[in-house]
Short mmCIF file of C-alpha atoms in Angstrom, two decimals:
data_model
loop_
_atom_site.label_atom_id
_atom_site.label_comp_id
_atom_site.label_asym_id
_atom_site.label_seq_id
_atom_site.Cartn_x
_atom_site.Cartn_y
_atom_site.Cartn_z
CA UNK A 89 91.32 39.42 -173.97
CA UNK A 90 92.07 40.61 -177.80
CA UNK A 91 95.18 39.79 -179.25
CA UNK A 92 97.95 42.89 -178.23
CA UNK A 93 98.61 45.05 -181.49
CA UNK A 94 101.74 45.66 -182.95
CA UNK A 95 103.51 48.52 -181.75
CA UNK A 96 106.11 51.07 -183.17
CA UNK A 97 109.71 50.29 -181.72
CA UNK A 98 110.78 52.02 -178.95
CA UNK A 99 113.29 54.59 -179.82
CA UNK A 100 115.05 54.86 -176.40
CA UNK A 101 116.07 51.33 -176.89
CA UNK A 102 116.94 51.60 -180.79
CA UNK A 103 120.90 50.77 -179.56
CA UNK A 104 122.60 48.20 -177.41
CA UNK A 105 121.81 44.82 -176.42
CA UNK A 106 117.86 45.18 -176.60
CA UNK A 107 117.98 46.69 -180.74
CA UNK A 108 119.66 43.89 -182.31
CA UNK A 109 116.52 42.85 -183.99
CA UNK A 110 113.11 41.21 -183.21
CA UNK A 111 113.30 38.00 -181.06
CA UNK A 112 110.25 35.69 -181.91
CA UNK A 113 108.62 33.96 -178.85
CA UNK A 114 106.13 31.06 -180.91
CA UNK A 115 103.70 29.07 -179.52
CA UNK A 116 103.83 30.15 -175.62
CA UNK A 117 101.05 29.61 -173.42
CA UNK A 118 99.94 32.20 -170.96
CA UNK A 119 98.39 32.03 -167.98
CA UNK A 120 94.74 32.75 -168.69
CA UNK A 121 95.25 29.61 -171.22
CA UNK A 122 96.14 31.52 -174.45
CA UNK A 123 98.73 29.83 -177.24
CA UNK A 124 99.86 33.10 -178.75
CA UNK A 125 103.18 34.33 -180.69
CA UNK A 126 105.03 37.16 -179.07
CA UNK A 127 106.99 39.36 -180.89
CA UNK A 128 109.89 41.67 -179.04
CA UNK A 129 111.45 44.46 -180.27
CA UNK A 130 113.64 47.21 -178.38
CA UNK A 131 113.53 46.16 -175.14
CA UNK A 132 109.65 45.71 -175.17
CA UNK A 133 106.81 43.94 -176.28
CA UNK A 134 106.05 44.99 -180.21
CA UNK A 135 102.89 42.57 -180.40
CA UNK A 136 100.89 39.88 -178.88
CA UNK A 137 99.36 37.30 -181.12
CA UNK A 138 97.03 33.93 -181.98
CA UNK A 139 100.07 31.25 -182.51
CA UNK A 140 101.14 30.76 -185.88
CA UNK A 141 100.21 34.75 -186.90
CA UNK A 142 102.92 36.44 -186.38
CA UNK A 143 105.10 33.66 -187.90
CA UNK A 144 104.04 34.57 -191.44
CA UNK A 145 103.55 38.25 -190.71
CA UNK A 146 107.25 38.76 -189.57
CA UNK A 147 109.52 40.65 -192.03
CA UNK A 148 112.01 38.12 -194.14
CA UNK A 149 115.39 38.44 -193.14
CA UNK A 150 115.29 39.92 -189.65
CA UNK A 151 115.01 38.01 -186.10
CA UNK A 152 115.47 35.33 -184.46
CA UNK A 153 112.12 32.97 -182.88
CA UNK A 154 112.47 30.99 -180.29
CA UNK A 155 109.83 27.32 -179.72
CA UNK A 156 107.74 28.13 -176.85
CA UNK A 157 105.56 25.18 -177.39
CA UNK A 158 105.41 23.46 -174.01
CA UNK A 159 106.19 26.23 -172.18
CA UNK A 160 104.31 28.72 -169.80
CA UNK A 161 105.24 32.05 -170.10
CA UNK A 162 104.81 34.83 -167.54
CA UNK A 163 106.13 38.21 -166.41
CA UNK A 164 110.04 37.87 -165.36
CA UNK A 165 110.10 37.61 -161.15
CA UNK A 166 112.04 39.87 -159.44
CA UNK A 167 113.99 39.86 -156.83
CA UNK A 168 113.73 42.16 -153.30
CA UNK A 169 115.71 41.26 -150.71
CA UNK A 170 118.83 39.37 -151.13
CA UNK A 171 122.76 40.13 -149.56
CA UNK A 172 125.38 40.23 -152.24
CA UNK A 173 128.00 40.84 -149.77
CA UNK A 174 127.76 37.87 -148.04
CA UNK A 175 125.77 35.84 -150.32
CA UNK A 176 127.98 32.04 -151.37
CA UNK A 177 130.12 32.13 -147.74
CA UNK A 178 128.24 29.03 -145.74
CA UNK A 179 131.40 27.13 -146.30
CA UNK A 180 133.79 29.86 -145.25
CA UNK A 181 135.74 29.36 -142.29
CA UNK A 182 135.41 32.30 -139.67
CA UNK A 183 133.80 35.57 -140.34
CA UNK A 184 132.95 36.72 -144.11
CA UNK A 185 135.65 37.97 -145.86
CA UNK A 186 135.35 41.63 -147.46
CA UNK A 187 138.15 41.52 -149.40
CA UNK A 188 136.52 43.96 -152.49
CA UNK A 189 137.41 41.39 -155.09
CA UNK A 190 135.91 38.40 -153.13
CA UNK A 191 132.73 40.10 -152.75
CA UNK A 192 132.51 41.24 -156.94
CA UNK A 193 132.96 37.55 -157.87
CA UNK A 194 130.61 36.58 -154.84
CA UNK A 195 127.87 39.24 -155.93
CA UNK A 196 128.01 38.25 -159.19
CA UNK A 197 128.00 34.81 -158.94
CA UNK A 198 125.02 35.07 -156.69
CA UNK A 199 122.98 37.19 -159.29
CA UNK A 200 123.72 35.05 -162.20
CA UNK A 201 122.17 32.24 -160.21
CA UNK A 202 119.27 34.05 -159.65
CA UNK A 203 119.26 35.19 -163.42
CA UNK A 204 119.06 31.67 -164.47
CA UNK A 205 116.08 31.11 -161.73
CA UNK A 206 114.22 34.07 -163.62
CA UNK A 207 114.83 37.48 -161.72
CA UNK A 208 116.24 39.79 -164.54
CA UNK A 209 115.39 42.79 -161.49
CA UNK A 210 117.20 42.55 -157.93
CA UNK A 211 117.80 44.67 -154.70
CA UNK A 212 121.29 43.65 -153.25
CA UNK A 213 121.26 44.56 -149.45
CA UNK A 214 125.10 46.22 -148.66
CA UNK A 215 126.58 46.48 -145.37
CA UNK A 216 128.20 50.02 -145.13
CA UNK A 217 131.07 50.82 -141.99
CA UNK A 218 132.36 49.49 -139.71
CA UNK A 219 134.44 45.89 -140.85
CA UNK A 220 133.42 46.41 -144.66
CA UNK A 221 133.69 50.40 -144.63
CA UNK A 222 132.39 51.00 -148.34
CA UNK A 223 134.55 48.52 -149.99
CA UNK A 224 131.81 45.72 -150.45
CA UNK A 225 129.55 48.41 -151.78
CA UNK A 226 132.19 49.22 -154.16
CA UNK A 227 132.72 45.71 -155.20
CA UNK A 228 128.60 45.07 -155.57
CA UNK A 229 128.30 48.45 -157.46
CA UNK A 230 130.90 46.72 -159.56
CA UNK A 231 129.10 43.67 -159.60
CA UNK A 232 126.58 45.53 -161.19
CA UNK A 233 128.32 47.07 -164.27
CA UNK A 234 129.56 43.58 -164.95
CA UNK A 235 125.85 42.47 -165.00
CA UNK A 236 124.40 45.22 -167.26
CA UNK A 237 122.89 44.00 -170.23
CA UNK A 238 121.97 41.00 -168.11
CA UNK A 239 120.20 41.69 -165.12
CA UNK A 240 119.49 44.78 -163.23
CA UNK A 241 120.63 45.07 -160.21
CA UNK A 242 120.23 47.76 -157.25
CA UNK A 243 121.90 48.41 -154.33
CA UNK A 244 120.45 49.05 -150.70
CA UNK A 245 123.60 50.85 -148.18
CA UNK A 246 123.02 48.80 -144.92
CA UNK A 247 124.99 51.01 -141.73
CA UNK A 248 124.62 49.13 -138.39
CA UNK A 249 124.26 52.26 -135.94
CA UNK A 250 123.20 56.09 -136.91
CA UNK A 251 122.52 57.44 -133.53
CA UNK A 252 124.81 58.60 -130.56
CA UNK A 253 128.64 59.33 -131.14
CA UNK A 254 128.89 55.79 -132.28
CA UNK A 255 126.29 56.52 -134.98
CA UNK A 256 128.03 59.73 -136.68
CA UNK A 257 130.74 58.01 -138.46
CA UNK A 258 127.99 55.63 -139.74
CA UNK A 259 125.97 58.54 -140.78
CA UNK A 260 128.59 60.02 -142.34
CA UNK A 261 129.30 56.76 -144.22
CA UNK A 262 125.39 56.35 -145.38
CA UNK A 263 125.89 59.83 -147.10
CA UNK A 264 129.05 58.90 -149.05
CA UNK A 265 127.76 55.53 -150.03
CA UNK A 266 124.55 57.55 -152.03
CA UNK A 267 126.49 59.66 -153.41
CA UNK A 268 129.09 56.59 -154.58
CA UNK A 269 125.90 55.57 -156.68
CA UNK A 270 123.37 53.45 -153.86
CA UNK A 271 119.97 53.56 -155.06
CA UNK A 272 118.29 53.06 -151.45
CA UNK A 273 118.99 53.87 -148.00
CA UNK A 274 118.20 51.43 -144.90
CA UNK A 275 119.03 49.16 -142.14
CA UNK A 276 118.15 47.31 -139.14
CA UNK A 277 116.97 49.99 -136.52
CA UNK A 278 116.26 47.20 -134.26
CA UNK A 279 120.19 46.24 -133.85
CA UNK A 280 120.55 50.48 -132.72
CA UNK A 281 120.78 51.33 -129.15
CA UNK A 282 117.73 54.05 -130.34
CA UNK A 283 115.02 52.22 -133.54
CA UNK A 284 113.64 55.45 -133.80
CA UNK A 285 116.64 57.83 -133.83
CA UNK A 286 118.03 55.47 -136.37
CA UNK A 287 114.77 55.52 -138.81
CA UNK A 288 114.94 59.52 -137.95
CA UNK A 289 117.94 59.84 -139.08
CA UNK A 290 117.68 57.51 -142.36
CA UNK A 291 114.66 59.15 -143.40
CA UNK A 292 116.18 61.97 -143.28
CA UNK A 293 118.86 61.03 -145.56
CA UNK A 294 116.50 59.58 -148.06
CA UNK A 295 114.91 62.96 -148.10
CA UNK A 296 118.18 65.07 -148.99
CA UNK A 297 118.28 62.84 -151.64
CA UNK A 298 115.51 61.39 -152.81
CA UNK A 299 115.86 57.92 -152.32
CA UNK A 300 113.64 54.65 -151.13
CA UNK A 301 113.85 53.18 -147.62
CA UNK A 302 114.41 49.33 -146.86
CA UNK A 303 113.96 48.46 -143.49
CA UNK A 304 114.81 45.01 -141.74
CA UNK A 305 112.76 44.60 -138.41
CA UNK A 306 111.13 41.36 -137.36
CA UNK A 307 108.23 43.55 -136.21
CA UNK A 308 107.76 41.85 -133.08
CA UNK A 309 107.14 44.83 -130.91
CA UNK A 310 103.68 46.56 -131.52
CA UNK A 311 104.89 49.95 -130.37
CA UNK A 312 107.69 50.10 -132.35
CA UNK A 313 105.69 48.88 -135.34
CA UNK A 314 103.14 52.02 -135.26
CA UNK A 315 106.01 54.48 -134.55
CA UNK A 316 108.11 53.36 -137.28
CA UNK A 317 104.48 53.49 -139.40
CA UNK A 318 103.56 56.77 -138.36
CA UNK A 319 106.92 57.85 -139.56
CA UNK A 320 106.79 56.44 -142.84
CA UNK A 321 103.06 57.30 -143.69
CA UNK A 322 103.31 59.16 -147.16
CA UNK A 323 107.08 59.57 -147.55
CA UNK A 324 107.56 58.96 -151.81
CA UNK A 325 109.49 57.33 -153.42
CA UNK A 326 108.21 55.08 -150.26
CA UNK A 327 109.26 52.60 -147.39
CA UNK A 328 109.75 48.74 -147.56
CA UNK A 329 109.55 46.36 -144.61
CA UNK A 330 111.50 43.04 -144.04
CA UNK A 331 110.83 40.41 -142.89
CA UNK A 332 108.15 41.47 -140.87
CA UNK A 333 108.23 37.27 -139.27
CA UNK A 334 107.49 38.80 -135.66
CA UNK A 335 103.73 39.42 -136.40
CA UNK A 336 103.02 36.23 -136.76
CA UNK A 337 104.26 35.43 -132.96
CA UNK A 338 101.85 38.57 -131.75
CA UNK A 339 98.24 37.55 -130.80
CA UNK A 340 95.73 38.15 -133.30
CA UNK A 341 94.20 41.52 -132.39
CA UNK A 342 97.65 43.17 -131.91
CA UNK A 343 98.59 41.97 -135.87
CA UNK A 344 95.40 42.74 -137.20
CA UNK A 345 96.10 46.40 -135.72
CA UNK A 346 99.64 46.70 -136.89
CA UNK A 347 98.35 44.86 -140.68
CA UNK A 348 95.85 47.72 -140.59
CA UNK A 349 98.59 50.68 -139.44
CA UNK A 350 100.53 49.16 -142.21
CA UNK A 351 98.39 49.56 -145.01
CA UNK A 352 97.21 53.03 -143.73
CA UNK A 353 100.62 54.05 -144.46
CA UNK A 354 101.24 52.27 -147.68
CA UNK A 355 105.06 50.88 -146.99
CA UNK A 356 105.06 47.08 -148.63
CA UNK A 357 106.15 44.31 -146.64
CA UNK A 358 108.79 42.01 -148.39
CA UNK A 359 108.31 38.74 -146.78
CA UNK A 360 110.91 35.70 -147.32
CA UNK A 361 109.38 32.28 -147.41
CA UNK A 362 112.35 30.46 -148.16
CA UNK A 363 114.01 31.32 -144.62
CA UNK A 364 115.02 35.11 -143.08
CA UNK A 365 118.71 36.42 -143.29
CA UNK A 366 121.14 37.03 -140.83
CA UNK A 367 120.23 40.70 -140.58
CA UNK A 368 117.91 39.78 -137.30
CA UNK A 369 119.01 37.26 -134.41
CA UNK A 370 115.79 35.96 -134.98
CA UNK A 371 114.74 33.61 -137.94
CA UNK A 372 111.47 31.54 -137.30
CA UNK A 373 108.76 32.12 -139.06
CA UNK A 374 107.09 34.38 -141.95
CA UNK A 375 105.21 37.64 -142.08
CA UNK A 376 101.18 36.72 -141.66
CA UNK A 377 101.03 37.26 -145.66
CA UNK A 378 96.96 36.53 -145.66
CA UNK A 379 96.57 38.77 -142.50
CA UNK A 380 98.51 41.53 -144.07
CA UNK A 381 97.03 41.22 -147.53
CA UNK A 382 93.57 41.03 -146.41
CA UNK A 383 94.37 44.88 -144.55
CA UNK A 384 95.44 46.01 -147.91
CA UNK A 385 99.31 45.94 -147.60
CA UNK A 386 101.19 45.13 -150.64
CA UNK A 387 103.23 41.93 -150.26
CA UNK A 388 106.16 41.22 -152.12
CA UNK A 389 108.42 37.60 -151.59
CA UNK A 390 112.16 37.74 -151.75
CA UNK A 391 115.00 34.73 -150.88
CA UNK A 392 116.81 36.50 -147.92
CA UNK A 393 119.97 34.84 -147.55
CA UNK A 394 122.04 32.69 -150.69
CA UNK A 395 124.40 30.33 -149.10
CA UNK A 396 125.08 31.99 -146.47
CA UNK A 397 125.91 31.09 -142.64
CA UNK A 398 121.97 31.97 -141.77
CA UNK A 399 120.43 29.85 -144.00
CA UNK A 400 123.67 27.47 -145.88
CA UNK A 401 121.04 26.11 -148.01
CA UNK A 402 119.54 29.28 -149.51
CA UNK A 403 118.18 28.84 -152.86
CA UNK A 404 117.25 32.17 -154.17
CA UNK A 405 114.78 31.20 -156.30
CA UNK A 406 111.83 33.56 -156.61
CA UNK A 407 109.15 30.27 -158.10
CA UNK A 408 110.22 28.44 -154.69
CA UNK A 409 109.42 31.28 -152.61
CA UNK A 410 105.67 31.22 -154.16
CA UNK A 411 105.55 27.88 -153.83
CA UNK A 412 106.16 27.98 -150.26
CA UNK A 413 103.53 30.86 -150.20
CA UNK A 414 100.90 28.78 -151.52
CA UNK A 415 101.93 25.74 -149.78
CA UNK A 416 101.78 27.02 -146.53
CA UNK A 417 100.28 30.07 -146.27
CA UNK A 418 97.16 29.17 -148.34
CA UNK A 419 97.70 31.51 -150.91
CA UNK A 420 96.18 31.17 -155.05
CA UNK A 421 98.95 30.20 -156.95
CA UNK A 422 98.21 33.24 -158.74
CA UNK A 423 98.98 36.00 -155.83
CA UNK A 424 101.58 33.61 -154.83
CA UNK A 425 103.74 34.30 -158.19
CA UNK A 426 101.90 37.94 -157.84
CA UNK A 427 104.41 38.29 -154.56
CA UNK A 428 107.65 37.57 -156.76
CA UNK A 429 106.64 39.39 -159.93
CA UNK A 430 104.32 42.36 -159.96
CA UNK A 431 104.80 43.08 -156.30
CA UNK A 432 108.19 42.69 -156.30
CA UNK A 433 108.69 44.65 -159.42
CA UNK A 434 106.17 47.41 -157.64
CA UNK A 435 108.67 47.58 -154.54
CA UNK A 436 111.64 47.79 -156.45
CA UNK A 437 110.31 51.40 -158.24
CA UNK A 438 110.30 49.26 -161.92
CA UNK A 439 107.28 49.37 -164.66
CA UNK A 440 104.53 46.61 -164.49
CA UNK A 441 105.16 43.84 -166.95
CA UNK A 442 102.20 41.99 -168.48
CA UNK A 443 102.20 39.73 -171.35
CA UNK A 444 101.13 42.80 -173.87
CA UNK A 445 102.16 45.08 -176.96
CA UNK A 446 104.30 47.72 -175.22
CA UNK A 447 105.04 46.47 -171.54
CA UNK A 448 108.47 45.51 -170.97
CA UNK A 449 109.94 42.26 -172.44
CA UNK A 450 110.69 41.01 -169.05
CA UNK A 451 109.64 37.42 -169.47
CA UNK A 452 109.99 33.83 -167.70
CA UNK A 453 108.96 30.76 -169.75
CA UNK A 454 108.79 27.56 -167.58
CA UNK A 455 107.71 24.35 -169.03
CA UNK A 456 104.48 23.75 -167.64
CA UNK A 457 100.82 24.10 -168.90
CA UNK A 458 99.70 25.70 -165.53
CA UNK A 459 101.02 27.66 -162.99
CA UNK A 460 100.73 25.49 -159.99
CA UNK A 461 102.24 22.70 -162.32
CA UNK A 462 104.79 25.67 -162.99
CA UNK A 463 105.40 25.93 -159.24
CA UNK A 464 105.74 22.67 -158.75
CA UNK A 465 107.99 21.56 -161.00
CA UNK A 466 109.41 24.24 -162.14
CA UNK A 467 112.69 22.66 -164.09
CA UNK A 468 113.24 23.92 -167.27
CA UNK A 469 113.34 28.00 -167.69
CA UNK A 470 114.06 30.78 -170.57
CA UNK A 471 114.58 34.53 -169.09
CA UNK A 472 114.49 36.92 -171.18
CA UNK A 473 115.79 40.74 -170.62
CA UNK A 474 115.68 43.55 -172.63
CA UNK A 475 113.89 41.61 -175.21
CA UNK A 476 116.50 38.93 -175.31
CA UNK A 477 117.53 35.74 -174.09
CA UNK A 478 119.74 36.18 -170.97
CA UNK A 479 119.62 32.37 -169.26
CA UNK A 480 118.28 29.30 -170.22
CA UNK A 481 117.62 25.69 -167.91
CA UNK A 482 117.24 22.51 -169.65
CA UNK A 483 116.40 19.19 -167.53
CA UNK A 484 115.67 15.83 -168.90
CA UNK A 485 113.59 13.49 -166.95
CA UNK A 486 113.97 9.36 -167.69
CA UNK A 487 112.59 6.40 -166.45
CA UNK A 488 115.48 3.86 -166.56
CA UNK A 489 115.26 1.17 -168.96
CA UNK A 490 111.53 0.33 -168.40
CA UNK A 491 109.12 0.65 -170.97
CA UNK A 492 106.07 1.75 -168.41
CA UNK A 493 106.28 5.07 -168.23
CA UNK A 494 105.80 4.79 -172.15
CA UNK A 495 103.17 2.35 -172.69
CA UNK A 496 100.91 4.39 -169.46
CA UNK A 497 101.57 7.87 -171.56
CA UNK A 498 102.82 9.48 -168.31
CA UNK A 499 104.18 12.79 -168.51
CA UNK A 500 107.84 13.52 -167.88
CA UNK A 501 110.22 16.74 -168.74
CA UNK A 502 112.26 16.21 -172.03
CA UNK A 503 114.11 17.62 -175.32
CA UNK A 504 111.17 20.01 -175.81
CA UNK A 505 113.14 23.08 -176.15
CA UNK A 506 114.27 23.37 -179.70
CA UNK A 507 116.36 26.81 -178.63
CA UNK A 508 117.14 29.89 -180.57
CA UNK A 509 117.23 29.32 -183.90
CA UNK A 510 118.72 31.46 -186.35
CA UNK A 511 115.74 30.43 -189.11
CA UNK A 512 113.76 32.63 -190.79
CA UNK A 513 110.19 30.90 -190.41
#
């Protein structure tokens, strides 16, 4: 591949935290085993090039650069499926608490986490009605203008029932909470007396005002699988599916036919490797990723649940969740991080990001030389947003007092990272 051009700026981004200046990425390695200086500029990639050339070509005077030697550097992850309003409550006594304020600090906390894993994009899942009523969308729409400039985050409104006389009032509430500023509709229609009155009725909404579906069913019952399917098949801006774990408990011909009524209605399937969320009574298992990607569905990888009572031990992090996908599920390390970057970006409604003069400067740099070694220890990180440096994870390994480790030239994680520097090189 020939080294990316320079572009011209971009002038919707000439103001605000992406325009003040160039930032100088030098001496990153990419995945297809390139060393190359990357210039940003406005939000975006200005140019791509061999390491050391855009060092000397860079104006005097303006920028900062960054050392990148050591370090792998990829298309930012992003982030699916996670709960805001619950997320950081496994040690809570009794029932989360949706105090408004509790949940800001909460939501926030939890996306700043994920920030510093590498997901400058995520979908927070709200619940709307009932207990919370729209106060914990409030607070997570808050959550978000505290984050801006740092991460982008977008909010799903979650009601529990739409059908019946129980369903109006949470009908009524899924209307308000679009117009209060949610950017997608959806639900669990499994937890409704009637799945497909409650996907009638959501699509529905999403129609009146043009918005995305996110669905969480376990997809454990065929029928319900092609119904819901059938209903979905060319709706735009489109349908998302979560977890999906239930196909893997079907027999094989049943989830090869629901894979293939899947694809034939293009919805994308956001699986979660690292453990489901408490959305669905049941949590055992992941989505057949290789059986669905071999029908042609697209399949994204998000954390589920942070810290929360379903899964206390939740990570959130987006280069774990491919890990797990190539661990277990047999995956190429290279559609594994596919499922948390490009896919995941795809499903969220945001522009592809490659490594290229005028993509989005939307960038994760992990040391590493590879990206299973990435995967696999994946310690130190840079994330940049916007075209600037939004998180940064340092880790030092040592060996004790013994001189081994020296003397056998083993590799170990150190002081690589010489940081931002203000120079002008």
């Amino acid at each position: 591949m020939p080294d990316s051009q320079p572009q011209p700026p971009h002038s919707s981004s000439s103001s605000g935290p992406a325009g003040r200046g160039s930032l100088l990425l030098s001496g990153a390695r990419l995945a297809d085993g390139r060393t190359v200086d990357v210039r940003l500029h406005g939000g975006r990639i200005e140019a791509v090039g061999t390491a050391g050339s855009l060092t000397t070509a860079r104006p005097p005077g303006t920028g900062i650069r960054v050392d990148l030697s050591g370090y792998l550097l990829l298309p930012a992850p992003a982030e699916p499926h996670v709960h805001g309003d619950t997320a950081l409550t496994a040690d809570a006594p009794g029932p989360v608490f949706y105090d408004p304020q509790d949940v800001q600090r909460r939501a926030t906390e939890a996306a700043l986490l994920q920030l510093g894993h590498g997901a400058t994009a995520l979908r927070a899942h709200v619940r709307v009605g009932d207990v919370p009523g729209l106060g914990a969308l409030t607070a997570v729409l808050r959550a978000r203008r505290t984050l801006r400039g740092l991460a982008e985050l977008s909010t799903v409104a979650m009601p529990r029932v739409l059908t019946g006389a129980a369903g109006a009032d949470g009908l009524a509430m899924l209307r308000d909470a679009v117009k209060m500023g949610a950017d997608v509709v959806g639900g669990c229609p499994d937890l409704d007396p009637d799945p497909t009155g409650y996907v009638e009725a959501l699509l529905e909404v999403a129609g009146e005002h043009g918005c995305p579906v996110d669905l969480h069913t376990d997809a454990a019952d065929p029928a319900r699988l092609a119904r819901l399917a059938a209903m979905a098949a060319g709706l735009r801006p489109g349908v998302t599916l979560g977890p999906c774990d239930g196909m893997g408990r079907l027999p094989a011909d049943l989830a090869a036919r629901a894979a293939d009524r899947l694809a034939a209605a293009g919805v994308t399937v956001v699986c979660l490797p690292q453990g489901a969320c408490g959305a669905l009574d049941r949590r055992d298992g992941t989505a057949p990723v290789r059986l669905l990607r071999a029908a042609g569905v697209r399949v994204a990888a998000g954390s589920g649940a942070l810290r929360d009572v379903s899964n206390p031990v939740g990570r959130g992090d987006p280069l774990e969740a491919a890990f797990l996908l190539a661990s277990r599920h047999g995956l190429r390390p290279e559609d594994a991080y596919d499922a948390v970057s490009a896919a995941a970006r795809t499903a969220l409604g945001l522009p592809e990001v490659r490594v290229e003069a005028g993509f989005p400067a939307e960038l994760l740099a992990v040391r590493g030389d590879r990206l299973a070694g990435a995967l696999s220890l994946a310690y130190s990180r840079i994330v940049v947003h916007q075209g600037r440096v939004v998180a940064r994870t340092s880790a030092v390994r040592e060996y004790g007092d013994s001189a081994t480790a020296t003397d056998l030239e083993l590799p170990r994680q150190g002081r690589g990272d010489r940081g931002e520097r203000g120079d002008r090189p």
